[in-house]
Amino acid sequence: MSQDKPHQNLAIIGHVDHGKSTLVGRLLYETGSVPEHVIEQHREEAEEKGKGGFEFAYVMDNLAEERERGVTIDIAHQEFSTDTYYFTIVDTPGHRDFVKNMITGASQADHAVLVVAADDGVAPQTQEHVFLARTLGIDELIVAVNKMDIVDYSQDTYDEVVSEVKDLLNQVRFDTDDAEFIPVSAFKGDNVAEHSENTPWYDGETVLEALNNLPEPSPPTDAPLRLPIQDVYTISGIGTVPVGRVETGMLNTGDNVSFQPSDVGGEVKTIEMHHEEVSEAGPGDNVGFNVRGVGKDDIRRGDVCGPAADPPTVAETFQAQIVVMQHPSVITAGYTPVFHAHTAQVACTIESLDQKLDPASGEVAEENPDFIQNGDAAVVTVRPQKPLSIEPSSEIPELGSFAIRDMGQTIAAGKVLKINA
Ligand code: GDP
């Protein structure tokens, strides 16, 4: 991909079946990012099955399926550009681990489009994803009120849905001035790329215009090197090669680095990126590298590599703000689910429930609550059962958020407020 425009990572969020895939398909299609023959092929397939007009969702299904089969697909399929930006869709919607990936995944979203079906309004996952977007620090939302075609492009229905969504945003302290609402049919194309004649009562931006006018993503920080380790290989002729993605800072040959919590380190001898040797790597780069004196059994997945002079933090206990999204009962002190933070998965005990927060004002609603449940936001103290490298999200947001998983699903998400020791 060309680098002449700023890059934005975009998340498409919203309740299942509200039209996320269809909107992505439409955006790719309208920006010329899916070849016409692919669309044609799916149109024929859809018509044969008596589902004419479903081609955009088919395009997305097909891409997801190809990816699951491990077939290499042209990355351009999930990227599109407007006049000002290149957009990458962060994870394909519909992917089951979307929520977890959104939190711990390779690329965090800069902005999000929330899709809400006009005929259904705010639904459970609308709520869950909005909570999540807020916790993860997405400050602006484009809200596509979708499926306007099946509510006869009714302005009253649109206004009702807008007001429901605004209530939800208020609940999680999202400034509704930072949300832009657009009546859309992803299926028919209304107000996606072109202003629709079906909504004469709406004179705002189309989805593409809104995307085009988003603020620029914040510039890279001057945070120290943080490189969570994904895997560790042994390669003949080189030796031990940890691989991972540089989240912040720079990795240079000759640097003295430290792996935490394994607590080993040495001098960076070689760095490889895309099968080529390089002398430095920066945020977003996937690298394999070799460190003098560090062997395969010294380090593991979940370690974080940083400068020896400013090593990654290892938390004995930490305080975090969490949002409970889908727990079947209640969470009490002593609960020990698995925390997923960057590449690490560590069982952690929620030692104490310190404060329950009022979602509307963010103020403390209750000190030391006995339990918390779905929809609650709370400040908690967490003790990892094994050493875990994690950072305060105010200092290094990339290493400061986590998902909490139990019973095969993401039950809560959070960010680190402070490291206690
Ligand atoms: P997702 O689960 O949010 O990704 O939803 P999909 O994009 O798969 O859409 C779910 C269903 O709604 C599919 O049958 C779509 O064809 C249909 N759909 C999506 N957008 C629209 C729309 O704007 N109008 C109509 N009538 N149907 C839509």
CSV table of C-alpha atoms and ligand atoms in Angstrom, one decimal:
chain,number,residue,atom,x,y,z
A,1,MET,CA,0.0,0.0,0.0
A,2,SER,CA,1.2,3.5,-0.8
A,3,GLN,CA,2.2,5.6,2.1
A,4,ASP,CA,1.3,9.0,0.7
A,5,LYS,CA,-1.9,9.4,2.9
A,6,PRO,CA,-2.3,9.0,6.6
A,7,HIS,CA,-3.5,5.6,7.7
A,8,GLN,CA,-6.6,5.0,9.8
A,9,ASN,CA,-7.6,1.8,11.6
A,10,LEU,CA,-11.3,1.6,11.5
A,11,ALA,CA,-13.5,-0.7,13.6
A,12,ILE,CA,-17.1,-1.5,12.4
A,13,ILE,CA,-19.1,-2.3,15.5
A,14,GLY,CA,-22.7,-3.0,16.2
A,15,HIS,CA,-25.2,-5.8,17.0
A,16,VAL,CA,-25.2,-9.0,14.9
A,17,ASP,CA,-27.3,-8.7,11.7
A,18,HIS,CA,-27.5,-4.9,11.9
A,19,GLY,CA,-25.5,-4.8,8.6
A,20,LYS,CA,-21.8,-4.4,9.5
A,21,SER,CA,-20.6,-6.8,6.8
A,22,THR,CA,-23.0,-5.3,4.3
A,23,LEU,CA,-21.7,-1.8,5.0
A,24,VAL,CA,-18.1,-3.0,4.7
A,25,GLY,CA,-18.9,-4.7,1.4
A,26,ARG,CA,-20.6,-1.5,0.2
A,27,LEU,CA,-17.6,0.7,1.3
A,28,LEU,CA,-15.1,-1.6,-0.5
A,29,TYR,CA,-17.4,-1.7,-3.5
A,30,GLU,CA,-18.0,2.1,-3.7
A,31,THR,CA,-14.3,2.9,-3.3
A,32,GLY,CA,-13.4,0.4,-6.0
A,33,SER,CA,-11.6,-1.8,-3.6
A,34,VAL,CA,-13.4,-5.0,-4.6
A,35,PRO,CA,-13.0,-5.9,-8.3
A,36,GLU,CA,-16.3,-5.8,-10.2
A,37,HIS,CA,-16.0,-9.4,-11.3
A,38,VAL,CA,-16.0,-10.6,-7.6
A,39,ILE,CA,-19.2,-8.6,-7.0
A,40,GLU,CA,-20.6,-10.1,-10.3
A,41,GLN,CA,-19.8,-13.6,-9.3
A,42,HIS,CA,-21.5,-13.2,-5.9
A,43,ARG,CA,-24.5,-11.5,-7.5
A,44,GLU,CA,-25.0,-14.5,-9.7
A,45,GLU,CA,-24.6,-16.9,-6.8
A,46,ALA,CA,-27.0,-14.9,-4.7
A,47,GLU,CA,-29.6,-14.8,-7.4
A,48,GLU,CA,-29.3,-18.5,-8.0
A,49,LYS,CA,-30.1,-19.0,-4.4
A,50,GLY,CA,-33.1,-16.6,-4.7
A,51,LYS,CA,-31.3,-14.0,-2.6
A,52,GLY,CA,-30.8,-11.4,-5.2
A,53,GLY,CA,-29.2,-8.2,-3.9
A,54,PHE,CA,-27.3,-9.9,-1.1
A,55,GLU,CA,-24.0,-9.6,-2.9
A,56,PHE,CA,-22.2,-7.3,-0.5
A,57,ALA,CA,-22.6,-9.5,2.5
A,58,TYR,CA,-21.6,-12.4,0.3
A,59,VAL,CA,-18.4,-10.6,-0.6
A,60,MET,CA,-17.6,-10.2,3.1
A,61,ASP,CA,-18.5,-13.8,3.9
A,62,ASN,CA,-16.3,-15.0,1.2
A,63,LEU,CA,-13.4,-13.0,2.5
A,64,ALA,CA,-13.8,-14.3,6.0
A,65,GLU,CA,-14.1,-17.9,4.7
A,66,GLU,CA,-10.9,-17.5,2.6
A,67,ARG,CA,-9.0,-16.2,5.6
A,68,GLU,CA,-10.2,-19.1,7.8
A,69,ARG,CA,-9.0,-21.6,5.2
A,70,GLY,CA,-5.6,-19.9,5.3
A,71,VAL,CA,-5.8,-18.8,1.7
A,72,THR,CA,-3.8,-15.7,1.2
A,73,ILE,CA,-6.1,-12.9,0.1
A,74,ASP,CA,-5.1,-9.6,-1.2
A,75,ILE,CA,-4.9,-7.3,1.8
A,76,ALA,CA,-6.4,-4.6,-0.4
A,77,HIS,CA,-9.7,-6.4,0.0
A,78,GLN,CA,-10.0,-5.1,3.5
A,79,GLU,CA,-8.6,-1.7,2.8
A,80,PHE,CA,-10.0,1.3,1.0
A,81,SER,CA,-9.1,4.9,0.6
A,82,THR,CA,-10.9,8.2,0.5
A,83,ASP,CA,-9.4,11.5,-0.7
A,84,THR,CA,-7.6,12.0,2.6
A,85,TYR,CA,-6.9,8.6,4.2
A,86,TYR,CA,-6.2,5.0,3.7
A,87,PHE,CA,-8.5,2.9,5.9
A,88,THR,CA,-7.8,-0.6,7.2
A,89,ILE,CA,-10.8,-2.4,8.6
A,90,VAL,CA,-9.7,-3.7,12.0
A,91,ASP,CA,-10.7,-7.4,11.9
A,92,THR,CA,-13.6,-8.6,9.8
A,93,PRO,CA,-16.9,-8.1,11.5
A,94,GLY,CA,-18.7,-11.3,12.3
A,95,HIS,CA,-15.4,-12.9,13.4
A,96,ARG,CA,-16.3,-14.5,16.7
A,97,ASP,CA,-13.3,-13.2,18.6
A,98,PHE,CA,-13.9,-9.7,17.4
A,99,VAL,CA,-14.3,-8.2,20.9
A,100,LYS,CA,-11.2,-9.8,22.2
A,101,ASN,CA,-9.2,-8.8,19.1
A,102,MET,CA,-10.4,-5.3,19.4
A,103,ILE,CA,-8.9,-5.1,22.8
A,104,THR,CA,-5.7,-7.2,22.6
A,105,GLY,CA,-5.4,-7.4,18.8
A,106,ALA,CA,-2.7,-6.5,16.5
A,107,SER,CA,-4.0,-3.1,15.6
A,108,GLN,CA,-6.1,-0.9,17.7
A,109,ALA,CA,-8.8,1.2,16.1
A,110,ASP,CA,-8.5,4.9,15.7
A,111,HIS,CA,-12.1,5.4,14.9
A,112,ALA,CA,-15.3,3.4,14.8
A,113,VAL,CA,-18.5,3.2,12.8
A,114,LEU,CA,-21.4,2.0,14.8
A,115,VAL,CA,-24.1,0.3,12.8
A,116,VAL,CA,-27.6,0.3,14.3
A,117,ALA,CA,-30.5,-1.2,12.3
A,118,ALA,CA,-33.4,1.3,12.0
A,119,ASP,CA,-36.0,-1.5,12.5
A,120,ASP,CA,-34.3,-2.8,15.7
A,121,GLY,CA,-32.7,0.1,17.4
A,122,VAL,CA,-30.3,-0.3,20.3
A,123,ALA,CA,-29.7,-4.0,20.9
A,124,PRO,CA,-27.4,-5.9,23.4
A,125,GLN,CA,-24.3,-5.9,21.3
A,126,THR,CA,-24.8,-2.2,20.4
A,127,GLN,CA,-24.5,-1.6,24.1
A,128,GLU,CA,-21.6,-3.9,24.6
A,129,HIS,CA,-19.6,-2.5,21.7
A,130,VAL,CA,-20.2,1.1,22.7
A,131,PHE,CA,-19.1,0.4,26.3
A,132,LEU,CA,-16.0,-1.2,24.8
A,133,ALA,CA,-15.2,1.6,22.4
A,134,ARG,CA,-15.4,4.0,25.3
A,135,THR,CA,-13.2,2.0,27.5
A,136,LEU,CA,-10.6,1.6,24.8
A,137,GLY,CA,-10.5,5.3,24.2
A,138,ILE,CA,-12.3,5.8,20.9
A,139,ASP,CA,-13.6,9.4,21.3
A,140,GLU,CA,-15.5,9.8,18.1
A,141,LEU,CA,-18.2,7.7,16.5
A,142,ILE,CA,-19.9,7.7,13.1
A,143,VAL,CA,-23.3,6.2,13.7
A,144,ALA,CA,-24.9,4.6,10.6
A,145,VAL,CA,-28.6,4.2,11.2
A,146,ASN,CA,-28.9,1.3,8.7
A,147,LYS,CA,-31.7,-0.5,6.8
A,148,MET,CA,-33.6,2.8,6.3
A,149,ASP,CA,-35.1,1.2,3.2
A,150,ILE,CA,-37.1,-1.3,5.3
A,151,VAL,CA,-38.6,1.5,7.4
A,152,ASP,CA,-39.6,3.5,4.3
A,153,TYR,CA,-37.0,6.1,4.9
A,154,SER,CA,-39.1,7.4,7.8
A,155,GLN,CA,-37.6,10.4,9.5
A,156,ASP,CA,-39.6,9.7,12.7
A,157,THR,CA,-38.1,6.2,12.9
A,158,TYR,CA,-34.6,7.7,12.3
A,159,ASP,CA,-35.1,10.3,15.0
A,160,GLU,CA,-36.3,7.7,17.5
A,161,VAL,CA,-33.2,5.5,16.9
A,162,VAL,CA,-30.9,8.6,17.1
A,163,SER,CA,-32.4,9.5,20.4
A,164,GLU,CA,-32.0,5.9,21.7
A,165,VAL,CA,-28.4,5.9,20.7
A,166,LYS,CA,-27.8,9.3,22.3
A,167,ASP,CA,-29.2,7.9,25.5
A,168,LEU,CA,-26.8,5.0,25.4
A,169,LEU,CA,-23.8,7.3,24.6
A,170,ASN,CA,-24.8,9.6,27.5
A,171,GLN,CA,-24.8,6.5,29.8
A,172,VAL,CA,-21.2,5.8,29.0
A,173,ARG,CA,-20.2,9.5,29.1
A,174,PHE,CA,-19.6,9.7,25.4
A,175,ASP,CA,-20.0,13.3,24.3
A,176,THR,CA,-22.9,13.1,21.8
A,177,ASP,CA,-21.4,16.1,20.0
A,178,ASP,CA,-18.6,13.8,19.0
A,179,ALA,CA,-21.0,11.4,17.3
A,180,GLU,CA,-22.3,11.9,13.8
A,181,PHE,CA,-25.5,10.3,12.8
A,182,ILE,CA,-26.3,9.2,9.2
A,183,PRO,CA,-29.4,7.5,7.8
A,184,VAL,CA,-28.1,4.7,5.6
A,185,SER,CA,-29.1,1.7,3.6
A,186,ALA,CA,-25.9,-0.3,3.2
A,187,PHE,CA,-27.9,-2.7,1.1
A,188,LYS,CA,-29.2,-0.1,-1.4
A,189,GLY,CA,-26.4,2.4,-1.0
A,190,ASP,CA,-28.3,5.4,0.4
A,191,ASN,CA,-26.0,8.0,1.9
A,192,VAL,CA,-22.9,5.7,1.8
A,193,ALA,CA,-21.1,7.2,-1.2
A,194,GLU,CA,-23.9,9.4,-2.6
A,195,HIS,CA,-26.5,11.6,-1.1
A,196,SER,CA,-29.8,9.8,-1.3
A,197,GLU,CA,-33.0,11.2,-2.8
A,198,ASN,CA,-34.9,8.9,-0.5
A,199,THR,CA,-33.9,11.0,2.6
A,200,PRO,CA,-34.7,14.6,1.5
A,201,TRP,CA,-35.0,15.5,5.2
A,202,TYR,CA,-31.4,14.8,5.8
A,203,ASP,CA,-28.7,17.2,4.6
A,204,GLY,CA,-25.7,15.9,6.5
A,205,GLU,CA,-22.7,14.0,5.2
A,206,THR,CA,-22.5,10.6,3.6
A,207,VAL,CA,-20.6,7.8,5.3
A,208,LEU,CA,-17.6,8.3,3.0
A,209,GLU,CA,-17.6,12.1,3.5
A,210,ALA,CA,-17.7,11.6,7.3
A,211,LEU,CA,-14.8,9.1,7.0
A,212,ASN,CA,-12.9,11.5,4.8
A,213,ASN,CA,-13.4,14.4,7.4
A,214,LEU,CA,-12.3,12.5,10.4
A,215,PRO,CA,-9.4,14.1,12.4
A,216,GLU,CA,-6.0,12.7,11.8
A,217,PRO,CA,-4.9,9.8,14.0
A,218,SER,CA,-2.7,11.0,16.8
A,219,PRO,CA,1.0,11.0,15.9
A,220,PRO,CA,3.3,8.2,17.2
A,221,THR,CA,4.3,8.8,20.8
A,222,ASP,CA,7.8,9.0,22.0
A,223,ALA,CA,7.1,6.1,24.4
A,224,PRO,CA,10.0,3.6,25.0
A,225,LEU,CA,10.3,0.4,23.0
A,226,ARG,CA,7.6,-2.1,23.8
A,227,LEU,CA,7.5,-5.3,21.8
A,228,PRO,CA,5.3,-8.1,23.0
A,229,ILE,CA,6.6,-11.5,22.0
A,230,GLN,CA,4.3,-13.6,19.9
A,231,ASP,CA,6.5,-16.7,19.4
A,232,VAL,CA,10.1,-17.8,19.9
A,233,TYR,CA,11.8,-19.8,17.1
A,234,THR,CA,15.2,-21.4,16.7
A,235,ILE,CA,16.7,-20.8,13.3
A,236,SER,CA,19.9,-22.5,12.2
A,237,GLY,CA,22.7,-20.1,11.6
A,238,ILE,CA,21.1,-17.4,13.6
A,239,GLY,CA,20.0,-19.0,16.9
A,240,THR,CA,17.0,-17.9,19.0
A,241,VAL,CA,14.6,-15.6,17.2
A,242,PRO,CA,11.7,-14.0,19.1
A,243,VAL,CA,9.1,-12.5,16.8
A,244,GLY,CA,6.4,-9.9,17.5
A,245,ARG,CA,5.1,-6.5,16.6
A,246,VAL,CA,6.7,-3.3,17.8
A,247,GLU,CA,3.9,-1.5,19.6
A,248,THR,CA,5.8,1.6,20.6
A,249,GLY,CA,9.3,3.0,20.3
A,250,MET,CA,12.2,1.8,18.1
A,251,LEU,CA,14.2,-1.4,18.0
A,252,ASN,CA,17.8,-0.9,16.7
A,253,THR,CA,20.7,-3.3,16.2
A,254,GLY,CA,23.2,-2.7,19.0
A,255,ASP,CA,20.5,-1.7,21.5
A,256,ASN,CA,20.6,-3.3,25.0
A,257,VAL,CA,17.2,-4.8,25.6
A,258,SER,CA,15.5,-6.6,28.4
A,259,PHE,CA,12.7,-9.2,28.3
A,260,GLN,CA,10.1,-9.0,31.1
A,261,PRO,CA,8.8,-10.8,33.1
A,262,SER,CA,11.5,-13.4,32.1
A,263,ASP,CA,14.1,-10.9,33.2
A,264,VAL,CA,16.8,-11.7,30.7
A,265,GLY,CA,18.5,-9.4,28.1
A,266,GLY,CA,21.4,-8.6,25.9
A,267,GLU,CA,22.5,-6.7,22.8
A,268,VAL,CA,20.3,-6.9,19.6
A,269,LYS,CA,22.5,-8.5,17.0
A,270,THR,CA,20.1,-8.7,14.0
A,271,ILE,CA,16.6,-7.7,13.0
A,272,GLU,CA,14.6,-9.2,10.2
A,273,MET,CA,11.5,-7.8,8.7
A,274,HIS,CA,9.7,-9.3,5.6
A,275,HIS,CA,12.7,-11.7,5.1
A,276,GLU,CA,15.1,-8.9,4.9
A,277,GLU,CA,17.7,-7.8,7.4
A,278,VAL,CA,17.1,-4.2,8.6
A,279,SER,CA,18.9,-2.1,11.2
A,280,GLU,CA,15.8,-0.6,12.9
A,281,ALA,CA,12.1,-1.2,13.3
A,282,GLY,CA,9.3,1.0,14.6
A,283,PRO,CA,5.6,0.9,15.6
A,284,GLY,CA,3.5,-1.4,13.6
A,285,ASP,CA,6.5,-3.4,12.2
A,286,ASN,CA,6.4,-7.2,12.6
A,287,VAL,CA,10.0,-8.4,13.3
A,288,GLY,CA,12.1,-11.3,14.1
A,289,PHE,CA,15.3,-10.5,15.9
A,290,ASN,CA,18.2,-12.1,17.7
A,291,VAL,CA,19.7,-11.1,21.1
A,292,ARG,CA,23.1,-12.0,22.2
A,293,GLY,CA,23.1,-14.5,25.0
A,294,VAL,CA,19.3,-15.1,25.0
A,295,GLY,CA,18.3,-18.7,24.3
A,296,LYS,CA,15.0,-20.3,23.4
A,297,ASP,CA,14.3,-21.4,27.0
A,298,ASP,CA,15.0,-18.0,28.5
A,299,ILE,CA,12.0,-16.2,27.0
A,300,ARG,CA,8.4,-17.0,26.0
A,301,ARG,CA,5.3,-15.7,24.4
A,302,GLY,CA,3.8,-13.0,26.5
A,303,ASP,CA,7.2,-11.5,27.4
A,304,VAL,CA,7.6,-7.9,26.5
A,305,CYS,CA,10.9,-6.6,25.1
A,306,GLY,CA,12.0,-3.0,26.0
A,307,PRO,CA,15.2,-1.0,26.6
A,308,ALA,CA,17.4,-2.4,29.4
A,309,ALA,CA,17.5,1.1,30.8
A,310,ASP,CA,13.7,1.5,30.8
A,311,PRO,CA,12.4,-2.1,31.0
A,312,PRO,CA,8.7,-3.2,30.7
A,313,THR,CA,6.8,-3.0,33.9
A,314,VAL,CA,6.0,-6.2,35.8
A,315,ALA,CA,3.0,-5.9,38.0
A,316,GLU,CA,2.7,-7.6,41.4
A,317,THR,CA,-0.8,-6.1,41.6
A,318,PHE,CA,-2.4,-3.3,39.7
A,319,GLN,CA,-5.6,-1.2,39.8
A,320,ALA,CA,-7.8,-1.2,36.7
A,321,GLN,CA,-11.0,0.2,35.5
A,322,ILE,CA,-13.2,-2.5,34.0
A,323,VAL,CA,-16.6,-2.8,32.3
A,324,VAL,CA,-18.5,-6.0,32.6
A,325,MET,CA,-20.1,-7.0,29.4
A,326,GLN,CA,-21.4,-10.6,29.5
A,327,HIS,CA,-21.0,-12.4,32.7
A,328,PRO,CA,-23.8,-14.9,33.5
A,329,SER,CA,-24.0,-14.0,37.1
A,330,VAL,CA,-22.1,-11.6,39.4
A,331,ILE,CA,-18.4,-10.9,39.9
A,332,THR,CA,-17.2,-10.9,43.5
A,333,ALA,CA,-13.7,-10.5,45.1
A,334,GLY,CA,-11.6,-13.7,44.6
A,335,TYR,CA,-12.8,-14.3,41.1
A,336,THR,CA,-9.9,-15.6,38.9
A,337,PRO,CA,-10.6,-15.5,35.2
A,338,VAL,CA,-7.9,-15.3,32.4
A,339,PHE,CA,-6.7,-11.9,31.5
A,340,HIS,CA,-5.6,-11.4,27.8
A,341,ALA,CA,-3.2,-8.4,27.5
A,342,HIS,CA,-1.1,-8.0,24.3
A,343,THR,CA,0.3,-11.6,23.7
A,344,ALA,CA,0.0,-12.7,27.3
A,345,GLN,CA,-2.7,-14.9,28.8
A,346,VAL,CA,-2.5,-15.0,32.6
A,347,ALA,CA,-5.0,-16.1,35.2
A,348,CYS,CA,-5.5,-13.1,37.5
A,349,THR,CA,-7.4,-12.8,40.7
A,350,ILE,CA,-9.7,-9.8,41.2
A,351,GLU,CA,-8.6,-9.2,44.7
A,352,SER,CA,-10.9,-6.4,45.7
A,353,LEU,CA,-13.8,-4.5,44.2
A,354,ASP,CA,-12.8,-1.0,45.1
A,355,GLN,CA,-15.4,1.3,43.6
A,356,LYS,CA,-18.5,1.0,41.5
A,357,LEU,CA,-18.8,3.9,39.1
A,358,ASP,CA,-21.9,5.6,37.9
A,359,PRO,CA,-21.8,5.0,34.2
A,360,ALA,CA,-23.5,8.3,33.5
A,361,SER,CA,-21.2,10.7,35.5
A,362,GLY,CA,-18.2,8.5,36.0
A,363,GLU,CA,-18.3,9.4,39.6
A,364,VAL,CA,-18.0,6.9,42.4
A,365,ALA,CA,-21.4,5.3,43.0
A,366,GLU,CA,-20.4,2.9,45.8
A,367,GLU,CA,-17.3,2.2,47.7
A,368,ASN,CA,-16.3,-1.5,48.1
A,369,PRO,CA,-19.3,-3.0,46.5
A,370,ASP,CA,-20.1,-6.6,47.3
A,371,PHE,CA,-20.5,-7.6,43.6
A,372,ILE,CA,-20.6,-6.2,40.1
A,373,GLN,CA,-22.6,-7.4,37.1
A,374,ASN,CA,-23.3,-6.8,33.4
A,375,GLY,CA,-23.3,-3.2,32.5
A,376,ASP,CA,-21.3,-2.1,35.6
A,377,ALA,CA,-18.1,-0.1,35.4
A,378,ALA,CA,-15.8,-0.5,38.4
A,379,VAL,CA,-12.3,0.1,39.8
A,380,VAL,CA,-10.8,-3.2,40.9
A,381,THR,CA,-7.4,-4.4,42.3
A,382,VAL,CA,-5.9,-7.3,40.3
A,383,ARG,CA,-3.3,-9.8,41.3
A,384,PRO,CA,-1.8,-11.9,38.4
A,385,GLN,CA,-1.2,-15.5,39.4
A,386,LYS,CA,2.0,-15.5,37.3
A,387,PRO,CA,4.3,-12.5,36.6
A,388,LEU,CA,2.7,-10.3,34.0
A,389,SER,CA,4.2,-7.4,32.1
A,390,ILE,CA,1.6,-4.6,31.7
A,391,GLU,CA,1.7,-0.8,31.7
A,392,PRO,CA,-0.5,2.1,33.0
A,393,SER,CA,-2.7,3.0,30.1
A,394,SER,CA,-2.1,6.7,30.7
A,395,GLU,CA,1.5,6.1,29.9
A,396,ILE,CA,1.5,3.4,27.2
A,397,PRO,CA,-2.1,2.8,26.1
A,398,GLU,CA,-0.9,0.1,23.7
A,399,LEU,CA,0.2,-2.1,26.6
A,400,GLY,CA,-2.5,-0.9,29.1
A,401,SER,CA,-5.7,-2.6,28.0
A,402,PHE,CA,-6.9,-6.1,28.4
A,403,ALA,CA,-9.8,-8.4,27.9
A,404,ILE,CA,-11.1,-10.7,30.6
A,405,ARG,CA,-12.2,-14.1,29.4
A,406,ASP,CA,-14.0,-17.0,31.0
A,407,MET,CA,-16.2,-19.8,29.8
A,408,GLY,CA,-15.1,-19.3,26.2
A,409,GLN,CA,-16.2,-15.7,25.9
A,410,THR,CA,-15.1,-12.1,26.6
A,411,ILE,CA,-16.8,-11.2,29.8
A,412,ALA,CA,-15.2,-7.8,30.5
A,413,ALA,CA,-12.7,-5.3,29.2
A,414,GLY,CA,-10.5,-2.8,31.0
A,415,LYS,CA,-7.5,-0.6,31.2
A,416,VAL,CA,-4.8,-0.3,33.8
A,417,LEU,CA,-5.0,2.8,36.0
A,418,LYS,CA,-1.9,2.2,38.1
A,419,ILE,CA,0.7,-0.4,38.9
A,420,ASN,CA,0.9,-1.0,42.7
A,421,ALA,CA,4.3,-2.7,42.8
B,1,GDP,P1,-23.8,-8.1,10.4
B,1,GDP,O1,-24.1,-9.4,11.2
B,1,GDP,O2,-24.0,-6.9,11.2
B,1,GDP,O3,-22.5,-8.1,9.7
B,1,GDP,O4,-25.0,-8.0,9.3
B,1,GDP,P2,-25.0,-8.4,7.8
B,1,GDP,O5,-24.2,-7.3,7.0
B,1,GDP,O6,-24.6,-9.8,7.6
B,1,GDP,O7,-26.5,-8.2,7.5
B,1,GDP,C1,-27.5,-8.9,8.0
B,1,GDP,C2,-28.7,-9.0,7.1
B,1,GDP,O8,-29.3,-7.7,6.9
B,1,GDP,C3,-28.4,-9.5,5.7
B,1,GDP,O9,-29.4,-10.3,5.3
B,1,GDP,C4,-28.3,-8.3,4.9
B,1,GDP,O10,-28.5,-8.4,3.6
B,1,GDP,C5,-29.3,-7.4,5.6
B,1,GDP,N1,-29.0,-6.0,5.4
B,1,GDP,C6,-27.9,-5.3,5.8
B,1,GDP,N2,-28.0,-4.0,5.5
B,1,GDP,C7,-29.2,-3.8,5.0
B,1,GDP,C8,-30.0,-2.7,4.5
B,1,GDP,O11,-29.5,-1.5,4.5
B,1,GDP,N3,-31.2,-2.9,4.1
B,1,GDP,C9,-31.8,-4.1,4.1
B,1,GDP,N4,-33.1,-4.2,3.7
B,1,GDP,N5,-31.2,-5.2,4.5
B,1,GDP,C10,-29.9,-5.1,5.0
